[in-house]
Amino acid sequence: MSSITTDKSRYAPGDAVTVTIKVADKTGSDVNGGAVSLYVMALQTAAGSPLSQPLTVANGASTTLTFHWTAPSTDYTGYLASAVATDASGKALDSINIGVDVSSSWARFPRYGYMTNNSFGNQSLSTSQAASIMNTMSNYHIDGLQFYDWQYNHDQPLCGTVSSPCASWIDDGNQKTVYASAVKNLVGAAHNANIVAMPYNAIFSADNGACCGAPDYHSQGLGVSPQWGVYQDTVHSKPLAFFQWDYMDPSNPGWQQYLMGQQNAAIQAFNFDGYHGDTFGDPDTVDYNYNGQPVGVTSNPCTTDTDGATSTTPVHNVAGSTTWLSGTFPSFLSYAKSALGSGKYLMFNPVTYDHAHCEANTSAVDLLYTELWPNDRDQYWDYNALKQAVDQGFSESASVSSNGRGKSLAVAAYVDFAEGGGGTFNTPDVLLLDSTLFASGGSHEELGDTGQMLDYQEYRAGATPMSASLSQSVQNYYDFMTAYENLLRDGQTATNQAVTIAGQTVSNQATPGDVWAFTKQDADHEIIQMINMVGQSSNLWQTGKCDMCSHTTSAHPAPTQLTDVPVKYYYRNTPKAVMFASPDYNNGTTYQVPFTTGTDSGGNYVSFTVPSLNYWDMVYTSQTGPGDAPMLPGSGPAPTAPGAPGTPAASAITATAATLSWTAAAPGTNSVAGYDVYRVGSPDAVVASTSGLSATVTGLSPSTAYQFYVKAKDSTGLTGTASGIASLTTASSGGSTPPGAPGTPTSSNVTASAVTLSWTAASAGTNAIAGYQVFEVGSPDTVVATTSPSTLSATVSGLTASTQYGFYVKAKDSAGTLGAASGTTTVTTASQPSGGAKVAYAVQSDWGSGFSASVTITNTGSTAINGWTLAFAFSGNQQVGGGWNANWSQSGHTVTATNQGFNGTIAPGASVQIGFTGTYSGANTAPTAFTVNGQPATIG
């Protein structure tokens, strides 16, 4: 069974559900007189009689079967549809599962994704292409999509009119072209798949004209009043701004009416389904309204918000506090929900969730959403904090939810974080994070466009492809979340029942080395969630260099698989059945497991054995019995895993691919269902999966040594012993000889933040040398500088003082082939003086005759900077116009910026960001030297 899909992401009660199953005969013989049967289960109860179709397929051939099932009348129910193929004698050949959500609205069980300019920036996007994108989203059961940075301007999201939108426009966030036809085709295709389309826009932003050709609301004539604005002083001369957007007071009635009028026009023009309101986080300053009074509400009933996720210090989000913005959310959201009218959805991102979860969760939104950040301010560092956020969503929203049991939180959390996007994903990182969010009762906004995953908060850049094996694992997890939504996120009550495992430490926290177990219950079930932290050294969820903090978290290894896990659970109600299901075991099928009950000093318990724990297992007891669930295969004697396959042999080795073949593994208790090919690395990774005895591994690099091994897995998902290791080296690109190794680099001009490296030239291979790449040794090694073929030196900047670094160089030829590495040179940067500053200058936008630039000043000393003056000189005819966050002046070529009242103090290690717009003709060359308070500053 190669695939199973449904035609929509979600169904209303009574809808026709089309299930398509692709079958490929790899048994080694023809299948005649067989059958494929479709069983549909709601937890352990069958939803009607199975559907069946005859199966006849020749060996090596494929066929497609289509089933039509009518969704039951019960609303808000998840189902697991299982297709089982049998031969003429009734012997099971294979099975495959898919989740099905029968819900009249997406708001109860949201599975949120996204669309970016990668999709609606395609001028030629056709209706069939849009439908293909939504088919991909439906495969993951995504039932709502955020249209991220689609808008024209934040204070005018619709370009044109409702009846005649512009054909295209430049959005004021990404500065990319958006095409109306693409937006309309995507929204239409989403609706055809029962996917809700939610347009993104901030709740308080008016373009001030400081950047990127956007209009200035003061002169735009749309009716935005400066009297609605937020200011840094009491005489409304210094607007509070975030880049090119001035803050408006969300609680101001005039602003509320204006913005929602604009937003409703955009919704009407493109048939969107509601409004995804966004924020930029707290400004962290006390600010003022037009009349000079502290902006914000005077009272706020929320008392549970804190200064950091792990803090117990309450914050009061009222006028006069630095977190005043959060207190304005309920007023705005109440008006927005009323203005949207019936049939439209409202959701909202508070960003700084620790400061605003109470306001957001008790507001008029239809469903809960937030970004969660593992940084020094928000402190959502680890898996425990993520679960805490989901728990807060349920408890705080209970009183305003339709069923009185709370709402499920959709979380944007960027795993394997890559600054600027485009990184790579490590399967254990992804599955441990999804296990945490899904088992806690939340969901994860991570998938969008053409099936890409987010690794960065700017979604267009952060939308990154997954490997085929990771994509399949993630699809299994979404099938599981959908099929078991009534146990995972339907208002279950948290309990604190004890769980033990013989010979293994169990914790109710995500403690490295332990099995993390937590419990919940509803009217008929007691639920145990077990997440495998065995083999982990960290419980921090975001790997890579985190945003707004200084540390880097290494990738997680795969958890140590536990088999035949003896569990003892101290129950509240005597169970009549114990059920087991896992996204890691036989496609998430529910099984009843044998159990015994007893009593000891801890109370009444039930004992049972689960077959394996890879990442995440769910066990639930039932007060009504096992229903129609099958007995766990192999219940009784412990199942044995498959044996080791033969050591793979490599063939058909090219520059980017190789074919591996092996002899079959001996079966254990159950038949061998397939094989996984692993590439040796840190950690080892599955790079191919097959039901046969060979696989082609692609995506390799030329002239590179690799090692691979193979493991068999049985029909229950139990993995066997590894084969021997096969080593191979890929061919050079195009069969050519790569360049030789350059000379070992030598260092000079070593400062606290930079070093110059020089080397002797490499010998050319078949092709001419096109340049050199300088690598910094790390995990992984990274390219930190590139040069032309004639340039045999490079300066590496942005280094940390008093730190040892390793560098080496490779030549690259005109065909793109990298040569051998030079020797590695070790450099220790100079120590940083006790006082000093670093300045980073960047042009944000350049339109030929004008530009906008940002400048970041970082205190690199050990004492605070109290009051600062920045000076630099242009080499050309640049002239500074307006600016923000500083007092700007220019005399001749020399530019001076002094601090404003709110940002004069820069603590050690802290930064301030300022900026300006300017004009020029000719070249717009960046300044090459800066001083802060008269002292030279480092650049980086």
mmCIF file of C-alpha atoms in Angstrom, residues 678-869:
data_model
loop_
_atom_site.group_PDB
_atom_site.id
_atom_site.type_symbol
_atom_site.label_atom_id
_atom_site.label_comp_id
_atom_site.label_asym_id
_atom_site.label_seq_id
_atom_site.Cartn_x
_atom_site.Cartn_y
_atom_site.Cartn_z
ATOM 1 C CA TYR A 678 20.732 5.196 7.484
ATOM 2 C CA ARG A 679 23.535 7.623 6.673
ATOM 3 C CA VAL A 680 26.230 7.758 9.382
ATOM 4 C CA GLY A 681 26.450 11.258 10.841
ATOM 5 C CA SER A 682 25.776 13.382 13.909
ATOM 6 C CA PRO A 683 23.166 12.051 14.392
ATOM 7 C CA ASP A 684 22.656 9.174 11.970
ATOM 8 C CA ALA A 685 19.707 9.881 9.664
ATOM 9 C CA VAL A 686 17.241 7.799 7.625
ATOM 10 C CA VAL A 687 17.807 8.741 3.976
ATOM 11 C CA ALA A 688 15.685 6.113 2.235
ATOM 12 C CA SER A 689 12.923 3.637 3.050
ATOM 13 C CA THR A 690 11.819 0.701 0.915
ATOM 14 C CA SER A 691 9.944 -2.584 1.039
ATOM 15 C CA GLY A 692 12.501 -4.131 -1.314
ATOM 16 C CA LEU A 693 16.192 -5.048 -1.058
ATOM 17 C CA SER A 694 17.728 -1.997 -2.699
ATOM 18 C CA ALA A 695 17.381 1.765 -2.591
ATOM 19 C CA THR A 696 18.895 4.735 -4.369
ATOM 20 C CA VAL A 697 20.179 7.512 -2.117
ATOM 21 C CA THR A 698 20.141 10.950 -3.755
ATOM 22 C CA GLY A 699 21.144 14.467 -2.770
ATOM 23 C CA LEU A 700 24.785 13.558 -2.147
ATOM 24 C CA SER A 701 27.748 15.886 -2.720
ATOM 25 C CA PRO A 702 30.453 15.180 -5.322
ATOM 26 C CA SER A 703 33.819 13.794 -4.236
ATOM 27 C CA THR A 704 32.578 13.092 -0.704
ATOM 28 C CA ALA A 705 33.015 10.001 1.474
ATOM 29 C CA TYR A 706 29.840 8.508 3.012
ATOM 30 C CA GLN A 707 28.926 5.528 5.192
ATOM 31 C CA PHE A 708 25.562 3.754 5.194
ATOM 32 C CA TYR A 709 23.855 0.868 6.983
ATOM 33 C CA VAL A 710 20.410 -0.768 6.835
ATOM 34 C CA LYS A 711 17.841 -1.877 9.429
ATOM 35 C CA ALA A 712 14.746 -3.998 8.883
ATOM 36 C CA LYS A 713 11.405 -3.110 10.470
ATOM 37 C CA ASP A 714 8.457 -5.429 10.972
ATOM 38 C CA SER A 715 4.750 -4.946 10.428
ATOM 39 C CA THR A 716 4.343 -3.390 13.909
ATOM 40 C CA GLY A 717 7.148 -0.862 13.409
ATOM 41 C CA LEU A 718 9.699 -2.743 15.542
ATOM 42 C CA THR A 719 13.204 -2.040 14.227
ATOM 43 C CA GLY A 720 15.837 -4.767 14.008
ATOM 44 C CA THR A 721 19.620 -4.943 14.249
ATOM 45 C CA ALA A 722 21.800 -2.818 11.972
ATOM 46 C CA SER A 723 23.632 -4.334 9.046
ATOM 47 C CA GLY A 724 27.334 -3.851 8.535
ATOM 48 C CA ILE A 725 28.494 -0.444 7.291
ATOM 49 C CA ALA A 726 29.109 0.257 3.598
ATOM 50 C CA SER A 727 31.594 3.018 2.723
ATOM 51 C CA LEU A 728 31.685 4.857 -0.612
ATOM 52 C CA THR A 729 32.990 8.048 -2.184
ATOM 53 C CA THR A 730 30.896 9.865 -4.747
ATOM 54 C CA ALA A 731 32.289 10.709 -8.154
ATOM 55 C CA SER A 732 33.547 14.181 -8.915
ATOM 56 C CA SER A 733 31.120 16.498 -10.656
ATOM 57 C CA GLY A 734 30.896 15.595 -14.337
ATOM 58 C CA GLY A 735 33.637 13.048 -13.895
ATOM 59 C CA SER A 736 36.250 15.830 -13.665
ATOM 60 C CA THR A 737 39.247 16.111 -11.338
ATOM 61 C CA PRO A 738 38.612 18.570 -8.493
ATOM 62 C CA PRO A 739 41.068 21.345 -7.534
ATOM 63 C CA GLY A 740 43.940 20.590 -5.198
ATOM 64 C CA ALA A 741 44.313 21.848 -1.649
ATOM 65 C CA PRO A 742 45.344 25.471 -1.044
ATOM 66 C CA GLY A 743 48.197 26.167 1.362
ATOM 67 C CA THR A 744 47.386 26.207 5.072
ATOM 68 C CA PRO A 745 46.157 29.753 5.808
ATOM 69 C CA THR A 746 48.217 32.125 7.952
ATOM 70 C CA SER A 747 46.645 34.763 10.192
ATOM 71 C CA SER A 748 47.347 38.482 10.570
ATOM 72 C CA ASN A 749 45.606 41.630 11.809
ATOM 73 C CA VAL A 750 44.007 39.688 14.654
ATOM 74 C CA THR A 751 41.586 41.900 16.638
ATOM 75 C CA ALA A 752 38.862 41.199 19.149
ATOM 76 C CA SER A 753 36.342 40.661 16.354
ATOM 77 C CA ALA A 754 38.201 39.945 13.112
ATOM 78 C CA VAL A 755 41.176 38.210 11.528
ATOM 79 C CA THR A 756 42.803 38.292 8.094
ATOM 80 C CA LEU A 757 43.697 34.918 6.561
ATOM 81 C CA SER A 758 46.111 34.384 3.642
ATOM 82 C CA TRP A 759 47.017 31.240 1.703
ATOM 83 C CA THR A 760 48.873 30.030 -1.368
ATOM 84 C CA ALA A 761 46.977 29.081 -4.490
ATOM 85 C CA ALA A 762 45.561 25.617 -5.144
ATOM 86 C CA SER A 763 46.428 23.688 -8.283
ATOM 87 C CA ALA A 764 43.618 23.490 -10.804
ATOM 88 C CA GLY A 765 41.962 20.220 -11.705
ATOM 89 C CA THR A 766 40.143 19.606 -14.978
ATOM 90 C CA ASN A 767 38.415 22.988 -14.782
ATOM 91 C CA ALA A 768 39.760 26.422 -13.968
ATOM 92 C CA ILE A 769 39.598 27.622 -10.373
ATOM 93 C CA ALA A 770 36.666 30.015 -9.936
ATOM 94 C CA GLY A 771 37.353 31.123 -6.359
ATOM 95 C CA TYR A 772 38.017 30.124 -2.782
ATOM 96 C CA GLN A 773 35.782 29.468 0.238
ATOM 97 C CA VAL A 774 36.950 30.000 3.813
ATOM 98 C CA PHE A 775 35.394 27.567 6.316
ATOM 99 C CA GLU A 776 35.051 28.022 10.070
ATOM 100 C CA VAL A 777 35.351 24.744 11.968
ATOM 101 C CA GLY A 778 32.127 23.996 13.878
ATOM 102 C CA SER A 779 29.100 21.712 14.067
ATOM 103 C CA PRO A 780 28.696 21.861 11.130
ATOM 104 C CA ASP A 781 31.579 23.717 9.476
ATOM 105 C CA THR A 782 30.333 26.906 7.795
ATOM 106 C CA VAL A 783 31.517 29.137 4.949
ATOM 107 C CA VAL A 784 32.489 32.533 6.397
ATOM 108 C CA ALA A 785 34.157 34.170 3.381
ATOM 109 C CA THR A 786 34.515 33.735 -0.379
ATOM 110 C CA THR A 787 37.060 35.266 -2.758
ATOM 111 C CA SER A 788 37.823 35.461 -6.457
ATOM 112 C CA PRO A 789 40.415 33.088 -7.973
ATOM 113 C CA SER A 790 43.096 35.797 -7.872
ATOM 114 C CA THR A 791 42.423 36.864 -4.282
ATOM 115 C CA LEU A 792 44.376 34.730 -1.812
ATOM 116 C CA SER A 793 43.294 36.411 1.418
ATOM 117 C CA ALA A 794 40.068 37.247 3.250
ATOM 118 C CA THR A 795 39.049 39.062 6.401
ATOM 119 C CA VAL A 796 36.624 37.204 8.666
ATOM 120 C CA SER A 797 34.657 39.548 10.948
ATOM 121 C CA GLY A 798 31.926 39.234 13.541
ATOM 122 C CA LEU A 799 34.074 37.091 15.836
ATOM 123 C CA THR A 800 33.923 36.975 19.629
ATOM 124 C CA ALA A 801 36.759 38.361 21.741
ATOM 125 C CA SER A 802 39.169 35.996 23.525
ATOM 126 C CA THR A 803 37.860 32.987 21.587
ATOM 127 C CA GLN A 804 39.719 30.251 19.717
ATOM 128 C CA TYR A 805 38.632 29.556 16.128
ATOM 129 C CA GLY A 806 39.706 27.079 13.456
ATOM 130 C CA PHE A 807 39.720 27.936 9.732
ATOM 131 C CA TYR A 808 40.565 26.143 6.485
ATOM 132 C CA VAL A 809 40.190 26.921 2.777
ATOM 133 C CA LYS A 810 38.892 25.045 -0.257
ATOM 134 C CA ALA A 811 39.156 25.966 -3.917
ATOM 135 C CA LYS A 812 36.047 25.833 -6.114
ATOM 136 C CA ASP A 813 36.234 25.276 -9.869
ATOM 137 C CA SER A 814 34.110 26.698 -12.685
ATOM 138 C CA ALA A 815 31.837 23.624 -12.560
ATOM 139 C CA GLY A 816 31.096 24.254 -8.899
ATOM 140 C CA THR A 817 33.219 21.360 -7.598
ATOM 141 C CA LEU A 818 35.011 21.935 -4.299
ATOM 142 C CA GLY A 819 38.555 20.663 -3.960
ATOM 143 C CA ALA A 820 40.437 19.227 -1.026
ATOM 144 C CA ALA A 821 40.678 21.218 2.166
ATOM 145 C CA SER A 822 43.804 23.057 3.179
ATOM 146 C CA GLY A 823 45.335 22.476 6.555
ATOM 147 C CA THR A 824 43.504 24.058 9.482
ATOM 148 C CA THR A 825 44.905 27.109 11.224
ATOM 149 C CA THR A 826 43.945 28.026 14.782
ATOM 150 C CA VAL A 827 43.439 31.660 15.799
ATOM 151 C CA THR A 828 42.569 33.181 19.168
ATOM 152 C CA THR A 829 40.966 36.609 18.946
ATOM 153 C CA ALA A 830 42.247 39.489 21.050
ATOM 154 C CA SER A 831 40.611 40.356 24.348
ATOM 155 C CA GLN A 832 37.947 43.033 24.358
ATOM 156 C CA PRO A 833 38.821 46.240 26.274
ATOM 157 C CA SER A 834 36.585 47.045 29.237
ATOM 158 C CA GLY A 835 34.880 49.810 27.321
ATOM 159 C CA GLY A 836 33.892 49.886 23.675
ATOM 160 C CA ALA A 837 31.152 49.602 21.116
ATOM 161 C CA LYS A 838 30.351 47.715 17.921
ATOM 162 C CA VAL A 839 28.376 49.251 15.049
ATOM 163 C CA ALA A 840 26.492 47.353 12.339
ATOM 164 C CA TYR A 841 25.321 49.379 9.312
ATOM 165 C CA ALA A 842 22.879 47.886 6.785
ATOM 166 C CA VAL A 843 20.965 49.330 3.828
ATOM 167 C CA GLN A 844 17.382 48.073 4.180
ATOM 168 C CA SER A 845 16.098 49.311 0.842
ATOM 169 C CA ASP A 846 17.569 51.209 -2.139
ATOM 170 C CA TRP A 847 15.425 52.629 -4.934
ATOM 171 C CA GLY A 848 18.127 54.286 -7.068
ATOM 172 C CA SER A 849 17.895 57.862 -5.831
ATOM 173 C CA GLY A 850 17.152 57.180 -2.190
ATOM 174 C CA PHE A 851 17.562 54.560 0.459
ATOM 175 C CA SER A 852 16.808 53.575 4.038
ATOM 176 C CA ALA A 853 19.430 52.233 6.428
ATOM 177 C CA SER A 854 19.499 50.726 9.900
ATOM 178 C CA VAL A 855 22.340 51.086 12.398
ATOM 179 C CA THR A 856 22.764 48.822 15.425
ATOM 180 C CA ILE A 857 25.012 50.008 18.287
ATOM 181 C CA THR A 858 26.139 47.256 20.686
ATOM 182 C CA ASN A 859 27.887 47.904 23.990
ATOM 183 C CA THR A 860 30.868 45.528 23.950
ATOM 184 C CA GLY A 861 32.293 46.865 27.208
ATOM 185 C CA SER A 862 31.754 45.810 30.802
ATOM 186 C CA THR A 863 29.989 48.984 31.983
ATOM 187 C CA ALA A 864 26.838 50.706 30.780
ATOM 188 C CA ILE A 865 26.956 53.468 28.160
ATOM 189 C CA ASN A 866 24.946 56.376 29.575
ATOM 190 C CA GLY A 867 24.239 58.722 26.702
ATOM 191 C CA TRP A 868 25.760 58.156 23.281
ATOM 192 C CA THR A 869 26.799 60.013 20.150
#
